[in-house]
């Protein structure tokens, strides 16, 4: 998951509006022709930028050449399935909402809310881990490497940086995402792309110059040591490296020939992403001895060692500052994304009015403050656990666990919708018919499930204190965060819904059906929305850019009747949702 993908996700989340024109109309054809401007190469680059991040490379450098096996395996069973399945879901149900909408179409609003909540909490837990990397980068902007290393391992320093930077980012986000979108874009270039190129070029220059690599070389080293099962836990984190490819699935409609061009772009992006990760990981492994690899420091020490070898030791603080810029730019933008998605869902009737409070910029202040408190509480884990590395590993693994729950719901939804809504037009389909969907979606689901299970195994490489405590924190945290949205959904009240909330109903709602009932309808979702607009069943607020969630035709949250028993259709005004993965 890239630290600087927010700008990509933001553009994805605003890239289309629902109900604007029927696909069969002249206006729709003209619009499709006009917007089909993304080439295969451009879409591949967009996907690479959305996924690539450097901060997790040291975790895989411990595996040496065998890391190549794990990267390729994760790409085959996760990265490519995510990309192809998300493309089908995004074209079949193009109304904004991302995973929230896709899961809701298949399994109903309860599980859609779970998927949205998993995304929000996962990002909240992710913040301390990425800010830990930022704190280490800040520590290495000094000129004395010994003092820098001591400072980067100081728990009080790391905690202070995490809290100060995150709360500052929160108050900046209160002013709206537009205030810092350019910062995020340039932060991605300065803080990710340039440092990645420097890392790979110097690392392989070090190796080809005849220096002895710090790992064993040879074809036999490509095969992992499966006898040490606990090592797999760090390999499982690779799945999170590849998270985010679904965000650009919305752009599949802007490709000239989606059926042919989109899979090619995905394969190019997958290959490019794997190459960057593999080469970057090996660059670290060449320079840093395996015993000295540190999940939070090795990237910076690798740069310093390479710069010293190249005779440009003065460049170490510069690259550390660049990495810090990338982290900060990503965090500032990501603060607003999922919180805005949860705000839209809240206004649709899934959270009490207290959580729907916004400021003059339309930002959900109470939700964002709650998120900041969660980040603060998780940051205190650094004080409890025996090392910064241990806290980093536990929070990283909890992030993986929650994100994979969302992905399993997404894969399950894609397979289920092939049977629940078999005739719904999908401009792009996973090749191979139902068998192809079972192979691709099933492979993605099983891969996610495998990584989910492996994430609970304590690693041998890191001192996490008691293994029971490690597993207990992960299992307890995952259970609490999974049960919490189910409880909230069960106790929701009709008056929670904001009367001014606007949203795009699910297709099964527009057809007065149920997600568990098979429908033979072949009407595109955009046409259904336009018909609802024309008949007056849905208001005219489509496309104005706010709202998410779902409701029965009477305006109450799905599964509830209107308090008066009447069907007040005037409140159903579809507008793009801001939830799901697109909010990232």
XYZ file of C-alpha atoms in Angstrom:
584
model
C 0.000 0.000 0.000
C 1.636 3.173 -1.165
C 2.203 5.978 1.294
C 1.384 8.494 -1.375
C -1.619 7.075 -3.158
C -4.196 9.385 -1.744
C -4.171 11.698 -4.684
C -4.744 8.749 -6.989
C -7.564 7.507 -4.820
C -9.064 10.942 -4.660
C -9.212 11.245 -8.380
C -10.728 7.806 -8.584
C -13.390 8.685 -6.123
C -14.482 11.677 -8.138
C -13.908 10.315 -11.528
C -17.527 9.684 -12.407
C -20.981 10.420 -11.292
C -23.912 8.123 -11.347
C -26.972 8.526 -13.358
C -25.602 11.183 -15.645
C -26.636 9.532 -18.860
C -27.736 6.154 -20.076
C -25.012 4.081 -21.714
C -27.144 3.619 -24.784
C -27.803 7.308 -25.390
C -25.944 9.466 -27.895
C -24.683 11.650 -25.067
C -23.320 8.611 -23.269
C -21.565 7.356 -26.402
C -20.078 10.772 -27.033
C -18.957 10.991 -23.425
C -17.432 7.507 -23.561
C -15.540 8.434 -26.733
C -14.367 11.659 -25.147
C -13.195 10.069 -21.886
C -11.472 7.041 -23.446
C -8.099 8.747 -23.264
C -6.080 6.556 -20.898
C -3.535 4.445 -22.722
C -2.307 1.048 -21.603
C 0.994 2.554 -20.503
C -0.630 5.418 -18.587
C -2.965 3.085 -16.693
C -0.066 0.760 -15.866
C 1.929 3.676 -14.438
C -1.089 4.872 -12.429
C -1.404 1.426 -10.873
C 2.302 1.225 -10.057
C 2.258 4.624 -8.336
C -0.855 3.624 -6.392
C 0.817 0.529 -4.966
C 4.559 1.059 -4.577
C 5.984 2.057 -1.188
C 9.524 1.597 0.140
C 9.103 1.435 3.886
C 8.289 -2.298 4.014
C 11.282 -3.499 1.989
C 13.555 -4.268 4.973
C 10.961 -6.761 6.265
C 11.467 -8.863 3.143
C 15.222 -8.277 2.763
C 15.747 -10.889 5.501
C 14.679 -13.544 3.022
C 17.449 -12.726 0.553
C 16.877 -14.247 -2.875
C 13.907 -16.234 -1.573
C 12.020 -12.921 -1.273
C 11.568 -13.176 -5.045
C 9.428 -16.284 -4.477
C 7.186 -14.485 -1.995
C 6.785 -11.409 -4.195
C 5.811 -13.489 -7.214
C 3.479 -15.701 -5.171
C 1.670 -12.693 -3.692
C 1.364 -11.129 -7.140
C -0.176 -14.264 -8.624
C -2.604 -15.072 -5.801
C -3.443 -11.509 -4.743
C -2.276 -8.570 -6.875
C -3.574 -9.795 -10.238
C -6.869 -11.187 -8.831
C -7.540 -7.893 -7.005
C -6.982 -5.932 -10.198
C -9.148 -8.098 -12.453
C -11.989 -8.605 -9.981
C -12.115 -4.912 -9.087
C -12.324 -4.043 -12.787
C -15.430 -6.199 -13.221
C -17.074 -4.798 -10.117
C -16.236 -1.195 -11.026
C -17.717 -1.503 -14.510
C -20.769 -3.523 -13.502
C -21.625 -1.199 -10.615
C -19.917 2.092 -11.513
C -21.744 4.268 -8.997
C -19.310 5.657 -6.475
C -18.696 3.726 -3.287
C -15.959 1.239 -4.133
C -15.915 -1.819 -1.907
C -18.809 -0.453 0.170
C -21.086 -0.595 -2.874
C -19.743 -3.860 -4.269
C -20.151 -5.775 -1.023
C -23.578 -4.211 -0.464
C -24.770 -5.296 -3.891
C -23.895 -8.896 -3.063
C -24.486 -9.309 0.652
C -26.515 -6.305 1.746
C -25.839 -3.238 3.892
C -24.668 -5.070 7.033
C -21.569 -6.509 5.375
C -21.065 -3.376 3.300
C -20.816 -1.466 6.567
C -18.347 -4.027 7.907
C -16.183 -3.600 4.792
C -16.272 0.203 5.117
C -15.475 0.021 8.830
C -12.562 -2.360 8.206
C -11.123 0.158 5.778
C -11.482 3.049 8.231
C -9.958 1.181 11.171
C -7.228 -0.402 9.049
C -6.059 3.017 7.923
C -6.236 4.320 11.497
C -3.913 1.512 12.609
C -1.699 2.037 9.588
C -0.932 5.631 10.556
C 1.346 4.821 13.541
C 3.352 2.369 11.422
C 3.969 4.768 8.564
C 4.673 7.609 10.990
C 7.186 5.393 12.769
C 9.006 5.195 9.472
C 8.700 8.986 9.255
C 10.169 9.388 12.753
C 13.130 7.212 11.807
C 13.621 9.279 8.653
C 13.583 12.424 10.769
C 16.165 10.924 13.134
C 18.489 10.183 10.229
C 18.540 13.760 9.004
C 21.411 14.348 11.469
C 25.098 14.106 10.636
C 26.202 11.551 13.271
C 24.989 8.078 12.289
C 25.528 6.647 15.768
C 23.417 9.352 17.372
C 20.861 9.029 14.584
C 20.546 5.292 15.205
C 20.103 5.827 18.939
C 17.490 8.506 18.394
C 15.539 6.378 15.890
C 15.292 3.589 18.475
C 14.169 5.905 21.269
C 10.532 5.076 22.023
C 9.770 8.485 23.502
C 11.098 10.242 20.388
C 9.141 7.975 18.027
C 5.934 8.386 20.036
C 6.330 12.170 20.113
C 6.814 12.358 16.342
C 3.858 10.045 15.677
C 1.501 12.094 17.829
C 2.686 15.568 16.837
C 2.683 14.877 13.110
C -0.635 13.046 13.110
C -2.502 15.674 15.133
C -1.002 18.381 12.923
C -2.155 16.455 9.834
C -5.632 16.161 11.332
C -5.992 19.890 11.869
C -4.714 20.518 8.346
C -7.253 18.018 7.005
C -10.029 19.980 8.699
C -9.511 22.554 5.939
C -10.451 20.082 3.235
C -8.555 17.730 0.932
C -8.131 20.328 -1.831
C -5.796 22.293 0.423
C -3.064 19.692 0.179
C -3.720 17.600 -2.940
C -0.726 19.064 -4.774
C 1.467 18.385 -1.755
C 0.478 14.717 -1.943
C 1.254 14.469 -5.663
C 4.695 16.035 -5.361
C 5.314 14.133 -2.148
C 4.849 10.880 -4.058
C 7.444 11.874 -6.619
C 9.937 13.303 -4.138
C 9.382 10.766 -1.366
C 8.874 7.489 -3.264
C 9.778 7.426 -6.952
C 13.131 9.243 -6.762
C 14.338 7.409 -3.611
C 13.339 4.064 -5.185
C 15.429 4.777 -8.269
C 18.401 5.851 -6.129
C 18.118 2.730 -3.949
C 18.037 0.302 -6.864
C 20.789 1.983 -8.882
C 23.215 2.243 -5.941
C 22.410 -1.197 -4.522
C 23.080 -3.004 -7.784
C 26.075 -0.797 -8.555
C 27.482 -1.939 -5.202
C 26.962 -5.575 -6.196
C 28.239 -5.353 -9.789
C 31.302 -3.424 -8.618
C 32.531 -6.700 -7.136
C 31.585 -6.188 -3.487
C 30.583 -9.307 -1.565
C 26.793 -9.329 -1.052
C 25.470 -9.899 2.444
C 23.211 -12.732 1.278
C 23.845 -16.172 -0.185
C 23.727 -16.197 -3.978
C 22.702 -19.144 -6.116
C 19.647 -20.639 -7.767
C 18.962 -22.820 -4.753
C 18.489 -19.728 -2.606
C 15.371 -18.794 -4.589
C 13.442 -21.558 -2.787
C 12.338 -20.483 0.724
C 13.105 -22.499 3.842
C 9.673 -23.921 4.534
C 10.974 -25.907 7.499
C 10.926 -22.710 9.593
C 7.201 -22.051 9.398
C 7.249 -18.956 11.619
C 9.249 -17.066 8.989
C 6.144 -16.949 6.824
C 4.587 -14.248 8.991
C 6.858 -11.576 7.551
C 6.210 -12.872 4.047
C 2.475 -12.444 4.653
C 3.027 -8.704 4.952
C 3.810 -8.635 1.223
C 0.075 -8.838 0.572
C -0.359 -5.390 2.086
C 2.443 -4.107 -0.158
C 0.186 -4.894 -3.108
C -2.980 -3.386 -1.632
C -4.518 -0.460 -3.477
C -4.630 -1.708 -7.066
C -8.438 -1.753 -6.868
C -8.518 2.033 -6.532
C -7.795 2.595 -10.218
C -10.373 0.043 -11.402
C -12.789 2.942 -11.877
C -10.636 4.079 -14.815
C -11.339 0.893 -16.757
C -14.198 2.763 -18.470
C -11.724 5.336 -19.785
C -9.656 2.734 -21.649
C -10.403 2.406 -25.355
C -10.866 -1.372 -25.340
C -11.419 -2.513 -21.721
C -11.665 -6.212 -22.510
C -8.248 -6.273 -24.163
C -6.369 -3.226 -22.865
C -7.196 -3.359 -19.157
C -5.775 -6.865 -18.509
C -2.630 -5.890 -20.440
C -2.226 -2.742 -18.315
C -2.752 -4.773 -15.158
C -0.133 -7.339 -16.152
C 2.350 -4.592 -17.016
C 1.654 -2.845 -13.689
C 1.936 -6.125 -11.778
C 5.241 -6.928 -13.465
C 6.560 -3.397 -12.884
C 5.499 -3.437 -9.230
C 7.112 -6.819 -8.625
C 10.327 -5.685 -10.322
C 10.543 -2.523 -8.193
C 9.876 -4.436 -4.978
C 12.271 -7.262 -5.838
C 15.121 -5.010 -6.942
C 14.644 -2.642 -4.002
C 14.588 -5.520 -1.526
C 17.676 -7.120 -3.018
C 19.481 -3.760 -3.001
C 19.023 -3.655 0.784
C 19.929 -7.328 1.165
C 23.174 -6.821 -0.779
C 24.383 -4.093 1.576
C 22.932 -4.790 5.048
C 23.881 -8.033 6.866
C 20.841 -10.175 7.630
C 21.539 -10.073 11.362
C 21.548 -6.275 11.313
C 18.279 -5.787 9.433
C 15.866 -3.622 11.385
C 12.306 -3.119 10.179
C 12.321 0.583 10.959
C 15.964 1.551 10.339
C 17.422 -0.671 7.600
C 16.177 1.400 4.683
C 17.967 4.476 6.018
C 21.127 2.594 6.999
C 21.178 1.016 3.541
C 21.155 4.435 1.936
C 23.907 5.646 4.278
C 26.092 2.609 3.552
C 25.574 3.014 -0.187
C 26.339 6.731 -0.064
C 29.529 6.093 1.923
C 30.602 3.497 -0.636
C 29.862 5.906 -3.488
C 31.747 8.726 -1.755
C 28.679 10.914 -1.272
C 28.031 10.396 2.424
C 26.659 13.918 2.635
C 23.558 12.733 0.720
C 22.233 10.608 3.613
C 20.330 13.389 5.394
C 18.929 14.571 2.054
C 17.397 11.189 1.192
C 16.061 10.883 4.763
C 14.364 14.260 4.394
C 12.891 13.191 1.032
C 11.467 10.022 2.569
C 9.994 12.075 5.391
C 8.332 14.409 2.868
C 6.751 11.401 1.170
C 5.432 10.063 4.463
C 4.030 13.372 5.641
C 2.397 14.190 2.317
C 0.718 10.776 2.229
C -0.487 10.937 5.817
C -1.968 14.430 5.507
C -4.081 13.346 2.538
C -4.985 9.907 3.875
C -6.368 11.467 7.059
C -9.318 12.826 5.060
C -10.050 9.856 2.767
C -11.605 6.960 4.702
C -12.980 9.350 7.331
C -14.956 11.074 4.566
C -16.216 7.693 3.404
C -17.349 6.784 6.910
C -18.992 10.216 7.256
C -21.053 9.580 4.141
C -22.098 6.174 5.456
C -22.921 7.730 8.822
C -25.246 10.292 7.210
C -27.045 7.463 5.430
C -28.145 6.227 8.842
C -25.411 3.937 10.097
C -23.928 6.059 12.870
C -25.571 8.398 15.398
C -25.874 12.088 14.576
C -22.935 12.860 16.878
C -20.591 11.263 14.331
C -22.100 13.248 11.459
C -20.869 16.646 12.662
C -19.016 18.590 9.957
C -17.284 21.932 9.759
C -17.655 24.619 7.108
C -15.313 22.680 4.817
C -17.556 19.610 4.962
C -15.035 17.538 6.919
C -16.277 15.107 9.566
C -14.688 16.666 12.625
C -15.961 14.175 15.202
C -14.956 11.159 13.119
C -11.519 12.617 12.450
C -10.991 13.464 16.116
C -12.010 9.923 17.049
C -9.514 8.601 14.510
C -6.827 10.804 16.072
C -7.631 9.379 19.511
C -7.341 5.830 18.104
C -3.949 6.689 16.634
C -2.892 8.171 19.988
C -3.946 5.045 21.880
C -2.165 2.762 19.428
C 0.915 4.962 19.609
C 1.118 4.201 23.322
C 1.800 0.583 22.353
C 5.337 1.766 21.732
C 5.706 2.375 25.466
C 4.376 -1.070 26.449
C 6.187 -3.345 24.018
C 9.893 -4.191 24.410
C 11.028 -2.408 21.260
C 9.916 -0.031 18.540
C 10.374 -2.904 16.098
C 7.916 -5.065 18.050
C 5.264 -2.339 18.089
C 5.849 -1.677 14.401
C 5.422 -5.370 13.583
C 2.263 -5.850 15.661
C 0.519 -2.780 14.262
C 1.596 -3.691 10.729
C 0.180 -7.194 11.096
C -3.103 -5.923 12.561
C -3.365 -3.612 9.555
C -2.878 -6.594 7.245
C -5.509 -8.653 9.085
C -8.218 -5.990 8.886
C -7.462 -5.081 5.287
C -7.611 -8.744 4.266
C -11.076 -9.085 5.828
C -12.216 -6.345 3.472
C -10.570 -8.060 0.512
C -12.155 -11.418 1.335
C -15.550 -9.701 1.348
C -14.724 -8.148 -2.029
C -13.701 -11.457 -3.628
C -16.745 -13.183 -2.171
C -18.992 -10.429 -3.522
C -17.563 -10.745 -7.036
C -18.200 -14.509 -7.132
C -21.681 -14.197 -5.594
C -22.781 -11.452 -8.001
C -22.101 -13.737 -10.951
C -25.064 -15.780 -9.650
C -27.205 -13.136 -7.917
C -27.096 -10.678 -10.848
C -25.847 -12.839 -13.733
C -27.177 -10.657 -16.540
C -26.121 -7.282 -15.189
C -24.010 -5.675 -17.941
C -20.310 -5.616 -17.141
C -18.169 -3.791 -19.734
C -15.252 -5.779 -18.391
C -15.544 -9.367 -17.209
C -12.936 -11.622 -15.694
C -12.148 -13.969 -18.619
C -13.354 -17.550 -18.632
C -16.989 -17.163 -17.611
C -18.053 -18.528 -14.240
C -15.099 -20.905 -14.154
C -12.745 -17.991 -14.751
C -14.324 -16.006 -11.918
C -14.062 -18.975 -9.573
C -10.396 -19.420 -10.507
C -9.414 -15.742 -10.244
C -11.751 -14.698 -7.428
C -11.282 -17.970 -5.596
C -7.505 -17.710 -5.869
C -7.641 -14.171 -4.489
C -9.929 -15.229 -1.641
C -7.754 -18.220 -0.712
C -4.592 -16.126 -0.973
C -6.112 -13.494 1.309
C -7.254 -16.190 3.728
C -3.773 -17.747 3.770
C -2.121 -14.407 4.517
C -4.811 -13.712 7.143
C -3.988 -16.927 9.015
C -0.214 -16.510 8.704
C -0.442 -12.997 10.136
C -1.193 -14.441 13.582
C 2.085 -16.403 13.750
C 4.751 -14.668 15.907
C 7.947 -14.009 13.932
C 11.284 -15.397 15.103
C 13.203 -12.398 13.800
C 11.701 -9.820 16.161
C 11.519 -9.693 19.960
C 7.798 -9.223 20.534
C 7.859 -10.243 24.176
C 5.497 -13.074 25.017
C 4.204 -14.915 21.904
C 0.896 -15.299 23.722
C 0.714 -11.520 24.175
C 1.522 -11.009 20.496
C -1.212 -13.369 19.306
C -3.600 -12.063 21.956
C -3.217 -8.457 20.824
C -3.766 -9.388 17.188
C -6.695 -11.739 17.814
C -8.327 -9.439 20.361
C -7.904 -6.353 18.198
C -9.234 -8.080 15.085
C -12.227 -9.507 16.995
C -13.160 -6.155 18.550
C -12.918 -4.251 15.275
C -14.893 -6.924 13.417
C -17.704 -7.200 15.973
C -18.025 -3.456 16.552
C -19.603 -2.587 13.163
C -21.994 -5.533 13.486
C -23.145 -4.205 16.862
C -23.503 -0.667 15.515
C -25.528 -1.932 12.575
C -27.780 -3.994 14.853
C -28.657 -1.048 17.119
C -28.997 1.632 14.412
C -32.065 3.861 14.587
C -34.168 5.435 11.818
C -33.546 8.936 13.167
C -29.804 8.529 12.638
C -30.292 9.199 8.946
C -29.605 12.763 7.910
C -32.650 13.955 5.893
C -30.305 15.906 3.621
C -28.173 12.847 2.908
C -27.941 11.928 -0.749
C -26.814 8.586 -2.090
C -27.120 6.117 -4.927
C -29.376 3.183 -3.986
C -28.218 -0.352 -4.664
C -29.571 -1.943 -7.844
C -31.572 -4.493 -5.864
C -33.261 -1.605 -4.039
C -34.176 0.147 -7.289
C -35.631 -3.142 -8.519
C -37.478 -3.678 -5.220
C -35.616 -6.912 -4.658
C -33.190 -8.253 -2.084
C -29.460 -9.065 -2.281
C -30.195 -12.699 -1.479
C -32.660 -13.117 -4.353
C -31.439 -13.859 -7.863
C -32.518 -11.336 -10.463
C -32.489 -11.868 -14.213
C -32.430 -8.142 -14.904
C -30.060 -7.015 -17.629
C -30.590 -3.291 -17.102
C -27.345 -1.378 -16.428
C -27.182 0.285 -13.048
C -26.796 3.722 -14.660
C -30.035 3.193 -16.608
C -31.849 2.076 -13.458
C -30.785 5.276 -11.727
C -31.836 7.411 -14.706
C -35.213 5.701 -14.807
C -35.647 6.361 -11.104
C -34.794 10.019 -11.690
C -37.288 10.269 -14.538
C -40.066 8.614 -12.535
C -39.465 10.798 -9.488
C -38.541 7.829 -7.306
C -35.097 9.374 -6.913
C -34.389 13.079 -6.571
C -32.206 15.222 -8.769
C -29.116 15.434 -6.623
C -27.050 13.024 -8.661
C -23.495 13.858 -9.223
C -23.085 16.611 -6.677
C -20.341 14.798 -4.931
C -21.473 13.822 -1.442
C -23.199 10.937 0.251
C -22.879 7.244 0.568
C -24.694 4.327 1.978
C -28.014 2.788 1.202
C -31.613 3.001 2.168
C -34.861 1.328 1.525
C -37.118 3.298 -0.833
C -38.795 4.829 2.192
C -35.619 6.594 3.227
C -34.775 4.524 6.311
C -31.607 2.442 6.369
C -31.933 -0.822 4.507
C -33.776 -3.406 6.472
C -35.942 -0.834 8.302
C -39.235 0.712 7.431
C -40.057 4.363 7.472
C -41.216 5.550 10.902
C -44.537 6.568 9.405
C -44.909 3.532 7.218
C -45.178 5.755 4.147
C -42.853 5.668 1.213
C -41.281 9.075 1.054
C -39.263 8.891 -2.115
C -38.280 12.521 -2.181
C -35.225 11.918 -0.041
C -33.643 9.385 -2.369
C -31.269 11.558 -4.326
C -28.326 9.531 -5.666
C -24.943 11.203 -5.482
C -21.476 9.669 -5.600
C -20.416 7.941 -2.426
C -17.009 8.676 -0.999
C -16.445 5.342 0.681
C -14.726 2.095 -0.017
C -11.236 1.721 -1.362
C -11.733 4.607 -3.727
C -11.618 6.897 -0.732
C -8.005 5.922 -0.274
